mmCIF file of C-alpha atoms in Angstrom:
data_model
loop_
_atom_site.group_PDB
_atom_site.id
_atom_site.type_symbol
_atom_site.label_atom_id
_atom_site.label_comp_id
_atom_site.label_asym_id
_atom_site.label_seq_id
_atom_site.Cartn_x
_atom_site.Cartn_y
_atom_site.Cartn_z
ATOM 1 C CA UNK Z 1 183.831 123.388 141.812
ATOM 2 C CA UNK Z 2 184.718 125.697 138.857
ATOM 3 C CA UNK Z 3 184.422 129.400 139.365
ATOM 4 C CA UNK Z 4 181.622 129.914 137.164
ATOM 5 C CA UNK Z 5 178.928 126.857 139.685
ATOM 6 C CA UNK Z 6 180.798 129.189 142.719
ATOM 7 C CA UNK Z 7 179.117 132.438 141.252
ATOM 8 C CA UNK Z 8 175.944 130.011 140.146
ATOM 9 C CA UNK Z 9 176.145 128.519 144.013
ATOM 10 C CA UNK Z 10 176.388 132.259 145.577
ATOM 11 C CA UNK Z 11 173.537 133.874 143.644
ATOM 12 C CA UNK Z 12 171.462 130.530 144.133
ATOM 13 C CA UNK Z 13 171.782 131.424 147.873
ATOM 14 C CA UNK Z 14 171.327 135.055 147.878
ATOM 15 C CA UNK Z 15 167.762 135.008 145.786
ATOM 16 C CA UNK Z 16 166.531 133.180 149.063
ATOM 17 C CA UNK Z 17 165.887 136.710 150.365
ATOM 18 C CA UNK Z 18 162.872 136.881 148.006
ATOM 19 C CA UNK Z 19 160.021 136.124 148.774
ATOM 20 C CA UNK Z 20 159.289 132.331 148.829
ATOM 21 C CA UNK Z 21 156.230 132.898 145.775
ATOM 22 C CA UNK Z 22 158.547 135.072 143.890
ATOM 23 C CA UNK Z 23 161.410 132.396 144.351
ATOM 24 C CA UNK Z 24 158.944 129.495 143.387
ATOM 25 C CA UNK Z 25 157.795 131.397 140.247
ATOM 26 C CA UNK Z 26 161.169 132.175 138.969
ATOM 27 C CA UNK Z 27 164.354 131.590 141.193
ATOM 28 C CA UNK Z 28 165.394 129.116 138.607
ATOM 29 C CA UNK Z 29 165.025 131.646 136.013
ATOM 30 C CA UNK Z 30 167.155 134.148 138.196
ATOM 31 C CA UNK Z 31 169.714 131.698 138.440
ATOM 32 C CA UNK Z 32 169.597 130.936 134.454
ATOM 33 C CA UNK Z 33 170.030 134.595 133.785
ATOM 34 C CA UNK Z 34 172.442 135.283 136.154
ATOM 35 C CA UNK Z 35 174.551 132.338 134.552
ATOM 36 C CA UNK Z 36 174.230 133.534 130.900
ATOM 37 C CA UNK Z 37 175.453 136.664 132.460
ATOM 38 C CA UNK Z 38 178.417 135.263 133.757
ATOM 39 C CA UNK Z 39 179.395 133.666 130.470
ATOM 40 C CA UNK Z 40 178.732 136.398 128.617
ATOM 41 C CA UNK Z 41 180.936 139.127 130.695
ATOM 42 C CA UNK Z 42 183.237 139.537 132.986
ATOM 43 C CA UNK Z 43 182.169 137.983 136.744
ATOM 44 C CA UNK Z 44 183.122 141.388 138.564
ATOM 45 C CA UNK Z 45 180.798 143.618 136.367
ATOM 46 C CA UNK Z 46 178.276 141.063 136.454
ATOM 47 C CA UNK Z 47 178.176 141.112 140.195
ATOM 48 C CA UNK Z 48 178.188 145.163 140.546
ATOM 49 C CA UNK Z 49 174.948 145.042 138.160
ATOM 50 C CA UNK Z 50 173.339 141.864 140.932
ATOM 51 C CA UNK Z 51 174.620 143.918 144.003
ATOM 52 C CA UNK Z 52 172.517 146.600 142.684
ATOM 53 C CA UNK Z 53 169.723 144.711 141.401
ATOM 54 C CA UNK Z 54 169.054 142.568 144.729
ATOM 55 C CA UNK Z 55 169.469 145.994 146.519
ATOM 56 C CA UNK Z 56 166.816 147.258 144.518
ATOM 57 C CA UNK Z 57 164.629 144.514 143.804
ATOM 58 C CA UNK Z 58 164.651 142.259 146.492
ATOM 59 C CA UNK Z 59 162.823 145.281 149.067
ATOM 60 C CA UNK Z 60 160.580 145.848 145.982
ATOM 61 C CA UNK Z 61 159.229 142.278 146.089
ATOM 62 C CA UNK Z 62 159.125 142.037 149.529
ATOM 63 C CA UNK Z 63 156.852 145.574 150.047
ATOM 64 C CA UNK Z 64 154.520 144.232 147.149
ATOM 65 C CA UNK Z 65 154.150 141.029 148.381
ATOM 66 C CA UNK Z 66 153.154 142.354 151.309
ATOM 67 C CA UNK Z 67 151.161 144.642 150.051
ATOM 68 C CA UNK Z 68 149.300 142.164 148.054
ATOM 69 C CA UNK Z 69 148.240 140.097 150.407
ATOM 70 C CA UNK Z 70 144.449 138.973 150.019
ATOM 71 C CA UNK Z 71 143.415 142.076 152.262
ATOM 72 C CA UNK Z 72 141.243 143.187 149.489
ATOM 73 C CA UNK Z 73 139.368 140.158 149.390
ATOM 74 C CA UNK Z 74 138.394 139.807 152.884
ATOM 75 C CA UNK Z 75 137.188 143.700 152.812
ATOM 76 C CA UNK Z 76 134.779 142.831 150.318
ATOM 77 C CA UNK Z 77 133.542 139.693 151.872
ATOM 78 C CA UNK Z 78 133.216 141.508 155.392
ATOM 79 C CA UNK Z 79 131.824 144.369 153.765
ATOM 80 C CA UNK Z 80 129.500 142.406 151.663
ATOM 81 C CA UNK Z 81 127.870 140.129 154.473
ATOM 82 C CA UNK Z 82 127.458 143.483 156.293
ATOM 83 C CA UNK Z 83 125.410 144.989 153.333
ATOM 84 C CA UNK Z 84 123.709 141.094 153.200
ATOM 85 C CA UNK Z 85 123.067 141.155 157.014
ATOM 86 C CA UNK Z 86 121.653 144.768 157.133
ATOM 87 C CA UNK Z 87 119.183 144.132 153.962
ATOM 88 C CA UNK Z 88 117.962 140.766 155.439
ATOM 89 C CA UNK Z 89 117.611 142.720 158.856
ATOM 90 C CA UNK Z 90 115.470 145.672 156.988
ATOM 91 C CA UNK Z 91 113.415 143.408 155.172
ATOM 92 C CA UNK Z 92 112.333 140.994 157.787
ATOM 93 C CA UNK Z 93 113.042 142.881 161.617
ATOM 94 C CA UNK Z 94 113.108 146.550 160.144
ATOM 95 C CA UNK Z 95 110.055 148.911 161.698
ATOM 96 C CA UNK Z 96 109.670 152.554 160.788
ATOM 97 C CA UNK Z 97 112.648 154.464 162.437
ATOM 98 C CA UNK Z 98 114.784 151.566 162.526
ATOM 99 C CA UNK Z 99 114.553 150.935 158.737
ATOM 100 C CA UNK Z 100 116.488 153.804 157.110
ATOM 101 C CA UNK Z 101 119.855 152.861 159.247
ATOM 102 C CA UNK Z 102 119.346 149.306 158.335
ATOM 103 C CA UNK Z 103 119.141 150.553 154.679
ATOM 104 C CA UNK Z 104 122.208 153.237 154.897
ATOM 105 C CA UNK Z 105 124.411 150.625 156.189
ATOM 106 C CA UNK Z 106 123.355 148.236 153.507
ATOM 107 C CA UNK Z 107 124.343 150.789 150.482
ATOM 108 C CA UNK Z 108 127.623 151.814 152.562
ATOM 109 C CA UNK Z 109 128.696 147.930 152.617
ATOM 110 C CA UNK Z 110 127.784 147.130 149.723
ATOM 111 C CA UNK Z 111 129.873 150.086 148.322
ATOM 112 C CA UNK Z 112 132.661 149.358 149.805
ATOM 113 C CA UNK Z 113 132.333 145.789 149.234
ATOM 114 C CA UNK Z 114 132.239 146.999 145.238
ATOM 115 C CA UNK Z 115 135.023 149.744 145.908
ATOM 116 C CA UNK Z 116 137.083 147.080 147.332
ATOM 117 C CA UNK Z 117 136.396 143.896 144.963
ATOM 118 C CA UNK Z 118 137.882 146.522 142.035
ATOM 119 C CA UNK Z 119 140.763 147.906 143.848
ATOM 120 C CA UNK Z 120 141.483 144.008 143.856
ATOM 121 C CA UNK Z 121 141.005 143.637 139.781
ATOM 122 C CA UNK Z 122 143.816 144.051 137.414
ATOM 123 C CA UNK Z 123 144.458 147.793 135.916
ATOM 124 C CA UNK Z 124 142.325 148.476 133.290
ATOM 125 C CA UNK Z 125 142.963 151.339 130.444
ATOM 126 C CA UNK Z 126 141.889 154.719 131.355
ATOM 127 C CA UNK Z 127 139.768 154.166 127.516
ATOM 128 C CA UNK Z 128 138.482 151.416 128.987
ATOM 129 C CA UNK Z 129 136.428 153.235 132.082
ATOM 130 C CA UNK Z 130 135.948 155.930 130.109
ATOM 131 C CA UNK Z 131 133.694 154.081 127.619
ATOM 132 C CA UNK Z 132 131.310 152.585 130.217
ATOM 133 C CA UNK Z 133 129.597 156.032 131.863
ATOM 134 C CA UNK Z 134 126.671 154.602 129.658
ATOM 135 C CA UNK Z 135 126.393 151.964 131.484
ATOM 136 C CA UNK Z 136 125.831 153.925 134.645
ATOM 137 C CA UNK Z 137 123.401 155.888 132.958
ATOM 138 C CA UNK Z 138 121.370 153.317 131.928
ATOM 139 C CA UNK Z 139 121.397 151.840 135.354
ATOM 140 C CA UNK Z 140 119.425 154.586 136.507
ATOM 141 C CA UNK Z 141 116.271 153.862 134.355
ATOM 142 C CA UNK Z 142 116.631 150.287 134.765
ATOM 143 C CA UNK Z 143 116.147 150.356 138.563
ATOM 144 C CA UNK Z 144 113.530 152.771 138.253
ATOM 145 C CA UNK Z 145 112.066 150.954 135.699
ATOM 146 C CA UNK Z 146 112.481 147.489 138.072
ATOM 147 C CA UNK Z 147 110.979 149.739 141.033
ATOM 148 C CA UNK Z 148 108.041 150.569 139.019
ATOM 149 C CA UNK Z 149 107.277 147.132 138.214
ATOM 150 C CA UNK Z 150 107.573 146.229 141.698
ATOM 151 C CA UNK Z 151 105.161 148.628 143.010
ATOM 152 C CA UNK Z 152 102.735 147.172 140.268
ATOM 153 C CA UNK Z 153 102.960 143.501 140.936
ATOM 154 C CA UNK Z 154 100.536 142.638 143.475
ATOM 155 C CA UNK Z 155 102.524 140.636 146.450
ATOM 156 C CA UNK Z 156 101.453 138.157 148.650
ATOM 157 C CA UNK Z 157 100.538 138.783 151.880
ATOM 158 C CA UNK Z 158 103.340 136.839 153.282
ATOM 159 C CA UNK Z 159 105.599 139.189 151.560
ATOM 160 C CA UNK Z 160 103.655 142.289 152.100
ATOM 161 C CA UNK Z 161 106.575 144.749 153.874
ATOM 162 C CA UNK Z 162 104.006 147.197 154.605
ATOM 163 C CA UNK Z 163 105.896 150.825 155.824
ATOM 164 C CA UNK Z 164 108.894 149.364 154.972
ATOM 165 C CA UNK Z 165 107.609 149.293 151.081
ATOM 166 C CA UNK Z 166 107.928 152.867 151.574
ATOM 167 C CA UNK Z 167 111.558 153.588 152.580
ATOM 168 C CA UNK Z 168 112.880 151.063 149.848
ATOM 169 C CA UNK Z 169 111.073 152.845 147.451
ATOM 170 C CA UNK Z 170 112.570 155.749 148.118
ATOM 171 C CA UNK Z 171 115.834 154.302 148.471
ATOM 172 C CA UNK Z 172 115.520 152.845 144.897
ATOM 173 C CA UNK Z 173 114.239 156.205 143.602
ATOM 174 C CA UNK Z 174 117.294 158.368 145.182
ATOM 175 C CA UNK Z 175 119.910 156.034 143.963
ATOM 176 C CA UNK Z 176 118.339 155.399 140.390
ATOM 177 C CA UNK Z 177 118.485 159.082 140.132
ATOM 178 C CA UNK Z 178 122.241 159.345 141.896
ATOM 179 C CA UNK Z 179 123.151 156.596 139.120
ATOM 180 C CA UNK Z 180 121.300 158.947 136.230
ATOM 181 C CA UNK Z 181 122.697 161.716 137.270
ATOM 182 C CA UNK Z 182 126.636 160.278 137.952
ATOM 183 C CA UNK Z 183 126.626 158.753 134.583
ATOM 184 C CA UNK Z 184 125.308 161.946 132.709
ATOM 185 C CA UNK Z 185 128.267 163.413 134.369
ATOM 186 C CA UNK Z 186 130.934 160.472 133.367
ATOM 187 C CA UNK Z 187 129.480 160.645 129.657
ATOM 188 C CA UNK Z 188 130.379 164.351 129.621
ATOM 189 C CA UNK Z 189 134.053 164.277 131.296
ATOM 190 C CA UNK Z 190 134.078 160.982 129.149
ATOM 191 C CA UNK Z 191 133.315 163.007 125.552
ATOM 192 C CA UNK Z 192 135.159 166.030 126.901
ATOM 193 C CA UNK Z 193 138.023 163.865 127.446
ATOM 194 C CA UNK Z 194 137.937 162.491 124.158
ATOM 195 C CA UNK Z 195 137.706 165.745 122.597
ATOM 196 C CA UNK Z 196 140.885 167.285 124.286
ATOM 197 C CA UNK Z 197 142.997 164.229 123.649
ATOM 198 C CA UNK Z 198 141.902 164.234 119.724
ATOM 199 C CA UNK Z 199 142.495 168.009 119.508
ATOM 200 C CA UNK Z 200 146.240 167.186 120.867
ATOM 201 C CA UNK Z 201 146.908 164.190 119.012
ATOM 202 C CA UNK Z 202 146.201 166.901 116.275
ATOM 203 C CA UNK Z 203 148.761 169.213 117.978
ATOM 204 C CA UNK Z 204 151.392 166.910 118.400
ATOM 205 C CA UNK Z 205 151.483 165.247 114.868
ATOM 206 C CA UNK Z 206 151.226 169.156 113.880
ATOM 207 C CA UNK Z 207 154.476 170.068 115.893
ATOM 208 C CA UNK D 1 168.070 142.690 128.907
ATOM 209 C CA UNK D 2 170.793 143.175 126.673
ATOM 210 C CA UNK D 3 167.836 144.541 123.982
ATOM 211 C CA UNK D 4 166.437 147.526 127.392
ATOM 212 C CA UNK D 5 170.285 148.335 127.333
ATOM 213 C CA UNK D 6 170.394 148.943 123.503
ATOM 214 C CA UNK D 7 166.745 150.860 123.386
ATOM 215 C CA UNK D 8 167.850 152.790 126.100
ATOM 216 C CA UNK D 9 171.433 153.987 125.129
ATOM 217 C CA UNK D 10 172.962 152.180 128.154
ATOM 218 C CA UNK D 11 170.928 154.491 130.300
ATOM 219 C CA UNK D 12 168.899 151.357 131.834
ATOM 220 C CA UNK D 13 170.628 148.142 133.049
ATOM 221 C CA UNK D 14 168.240 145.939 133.983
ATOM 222 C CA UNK D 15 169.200 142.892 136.793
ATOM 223 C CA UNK D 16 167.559 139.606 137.016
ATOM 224 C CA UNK D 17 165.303 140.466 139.722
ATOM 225 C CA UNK D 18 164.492 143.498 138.185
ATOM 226 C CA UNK D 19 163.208 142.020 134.942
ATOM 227 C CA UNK D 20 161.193 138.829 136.440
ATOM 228 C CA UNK D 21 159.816 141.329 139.117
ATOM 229 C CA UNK D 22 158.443 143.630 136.449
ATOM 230 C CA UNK D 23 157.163 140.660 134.594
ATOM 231 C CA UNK D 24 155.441 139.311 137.601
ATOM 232 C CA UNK D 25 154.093 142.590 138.032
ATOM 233 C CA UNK D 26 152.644 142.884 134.470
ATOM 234 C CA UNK D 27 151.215 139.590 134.984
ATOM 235 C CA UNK D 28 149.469 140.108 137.623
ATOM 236 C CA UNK D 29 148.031 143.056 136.301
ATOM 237 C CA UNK D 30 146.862 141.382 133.586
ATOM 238 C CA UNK D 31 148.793 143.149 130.977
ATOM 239 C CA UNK D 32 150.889 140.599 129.386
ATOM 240 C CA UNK D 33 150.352 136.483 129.624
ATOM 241 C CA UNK D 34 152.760 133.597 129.145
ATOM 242 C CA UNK D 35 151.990 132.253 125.857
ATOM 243 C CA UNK D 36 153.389 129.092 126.193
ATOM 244 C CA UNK D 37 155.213 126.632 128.897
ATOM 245 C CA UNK D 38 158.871 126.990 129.995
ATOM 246 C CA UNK D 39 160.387 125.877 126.996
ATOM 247 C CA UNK D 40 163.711 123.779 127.428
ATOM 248 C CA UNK D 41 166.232 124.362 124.313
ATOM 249 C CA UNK D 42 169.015 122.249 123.021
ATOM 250 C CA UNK D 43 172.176 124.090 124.094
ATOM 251 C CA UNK D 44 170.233 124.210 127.874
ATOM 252 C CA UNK D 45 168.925 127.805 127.698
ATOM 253 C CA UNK D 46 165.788 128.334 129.496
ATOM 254 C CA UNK D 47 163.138 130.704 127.981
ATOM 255 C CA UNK D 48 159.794 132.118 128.954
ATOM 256 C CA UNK D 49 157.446 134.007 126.058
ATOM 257 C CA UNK D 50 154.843 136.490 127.252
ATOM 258 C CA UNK D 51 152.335 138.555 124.576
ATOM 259 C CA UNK D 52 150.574 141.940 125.515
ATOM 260 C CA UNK D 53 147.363 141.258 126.193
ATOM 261 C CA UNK D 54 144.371 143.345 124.834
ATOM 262 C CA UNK D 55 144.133 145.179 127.943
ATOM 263 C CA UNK D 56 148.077 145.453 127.973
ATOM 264 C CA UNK D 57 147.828 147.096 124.194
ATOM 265 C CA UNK D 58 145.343 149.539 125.494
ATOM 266 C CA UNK D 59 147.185 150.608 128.664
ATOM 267 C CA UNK D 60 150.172 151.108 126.495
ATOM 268 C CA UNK D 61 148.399 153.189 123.969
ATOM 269 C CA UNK D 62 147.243 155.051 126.435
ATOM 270 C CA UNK D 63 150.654 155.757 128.330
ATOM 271 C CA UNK D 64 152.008 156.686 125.340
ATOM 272 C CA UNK D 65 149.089 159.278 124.962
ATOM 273 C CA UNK D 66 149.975 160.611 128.174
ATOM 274 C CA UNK D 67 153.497 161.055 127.472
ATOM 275 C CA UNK D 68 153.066 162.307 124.306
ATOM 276 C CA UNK D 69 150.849 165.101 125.827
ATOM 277 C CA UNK D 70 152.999 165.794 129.021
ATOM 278 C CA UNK D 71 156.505 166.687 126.181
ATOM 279 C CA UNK D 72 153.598 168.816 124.665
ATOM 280 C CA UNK D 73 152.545 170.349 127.754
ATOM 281 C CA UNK D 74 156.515 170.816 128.445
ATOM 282 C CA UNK D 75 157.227 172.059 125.035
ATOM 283 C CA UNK D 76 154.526 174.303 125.435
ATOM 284 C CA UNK D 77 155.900 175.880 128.659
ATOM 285 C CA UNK D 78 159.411 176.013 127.666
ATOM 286 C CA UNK D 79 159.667 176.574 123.646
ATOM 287 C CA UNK D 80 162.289 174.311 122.121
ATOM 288 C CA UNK D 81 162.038 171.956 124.821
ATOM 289 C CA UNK D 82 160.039 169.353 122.408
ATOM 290 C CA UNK D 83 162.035 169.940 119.294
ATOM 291 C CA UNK D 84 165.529 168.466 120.902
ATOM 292 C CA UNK D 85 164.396 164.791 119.822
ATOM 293 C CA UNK D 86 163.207 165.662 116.567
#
């Protein structure tokens, strides 16, 4: 074995302390680099760089890995079949009294079922979020609008929810006038924003 | 790596696992993509190609906005500060 497959042989076995994903994805490109490396320079400096590197690195991967496990994903299922189970329980068991908590617990799970799906998404640009506070504000209307149409279609007795028509009214009301009122607020931190950062682009090509 | 070494006056050296770790990372942050298979050359070498994505493009725009406005921030707290680089 020459020196250079003993250095190949000993870096092949250290990036085992990856994690096995991380290994699968690109231990053979670790091992490609780390081989260029050694013909390129000299073995010893080579190796102080790795040392460092795996010392670094290999924690790094191991805490994100971790980190990333699909915990995300069974929040928002668990959260969502809550928010499922507790609207299916309001419209079909729910009486007076019993109705609002049915209804609170279906907004908090479904909340946190949404909260949690996009703490599971990719990053997005900051421009990006900024630019949909319209979209927000137009949900308002819309389930107002949707609410109002409701309320005008005659139902079926079989689907009549009597009281209960009532409390989900007003639940659609409050939160089409939360959403109104939350995306009037993005749009202005949103054009606010946008004003600042144009006034110091200005600045800075000034300076 | 070699090219991070230049760009960065020898101030960053960056190790294998550090580079495919920040790669991975990128990827799965949707930021950058593979833009084609492993590619196998003739003298052996083994080479991957990513491209910023159009989310990737924005993010970086927007870090450089926020850089860019945290040296003038500085240089507006400490006069003189901003004017070393230029």
């Amino acid at each position: 074995m020459t020196a250079r497959n003993a250095h190949l042989a000993v870096y092949r076995r250290m990036t085992r302390l990856y994690p096995s994903s991380f290994r699968q994805d690109y231990g053979e490109d670790l091992v490609a680099l780390f081989a260029k490396q050694v013909d390129d320079e000299s073995p010893g400096r080579v190796w102080a760089r790795t040392i460092r590197d795996l010392a670094v690195s290999v924690p790094f991967q191991r805490l994100e890995t971790h980190m990333n496990r699909p915990s995300s994903h069974l929040l928002t299922g668990v959260f969502g079949v809550l928010a499922a189970t507790a609207t299916l329980l309001a419209l079909t068991l729910g009486t007076g009294p019993a109705m609002p908590v049915f209804l609170i617990v279906a907004l908090f799970g479904s909340a946190t079922a949404v909260w949690s799906w996009q703490t599971g998404q990719p990053v997005r640009a900051d421009r990006a979020a900024g630019r949909s506070w319209w979209k927000v504000l137009l949900a308002g209307p819309a389930l107002a609008a949707v609410t109002f149409a409701a309320m005008a279609v005659p139902w079926p007795q079989a689907m009549d929810l009597g009281d209960n028509a009532y409390w989900l009214v007003l639940v659609a009301f409050i939160t089409s006038l939360t959403l109104a009122a939350t995306g009037l607020l993005l749009g202005i931190v949103a054009v606010v924003d946008r004003r600042r950062a144009l006034l110091e682009g200005q600045d800075w090509n000034r300076a | 790596m070699r090219r991070v070494e230049e760009l960065s006056a020898g101030a960053v050296r960056m190790g294998p696992g550090t580079l495919y770790g920040t790669l991975n990372r990128l990827l799965g942050d949707g930021l950058i993509i593979e833009t084609t298979d492993r590619v196998e050359r003739e003298d052996n070498e083994r080479r991957r190609y990513y491209q910023l994505t159009a989310n990737g493009t924005a993010v970086a725009h927007d870090e450089l906005a926020r850089l860019r406005n945290l040296v003038g921030q500085l240089s507006w707290l400490q006069p003189g500060l901003g004017s070393a680089g230029s």
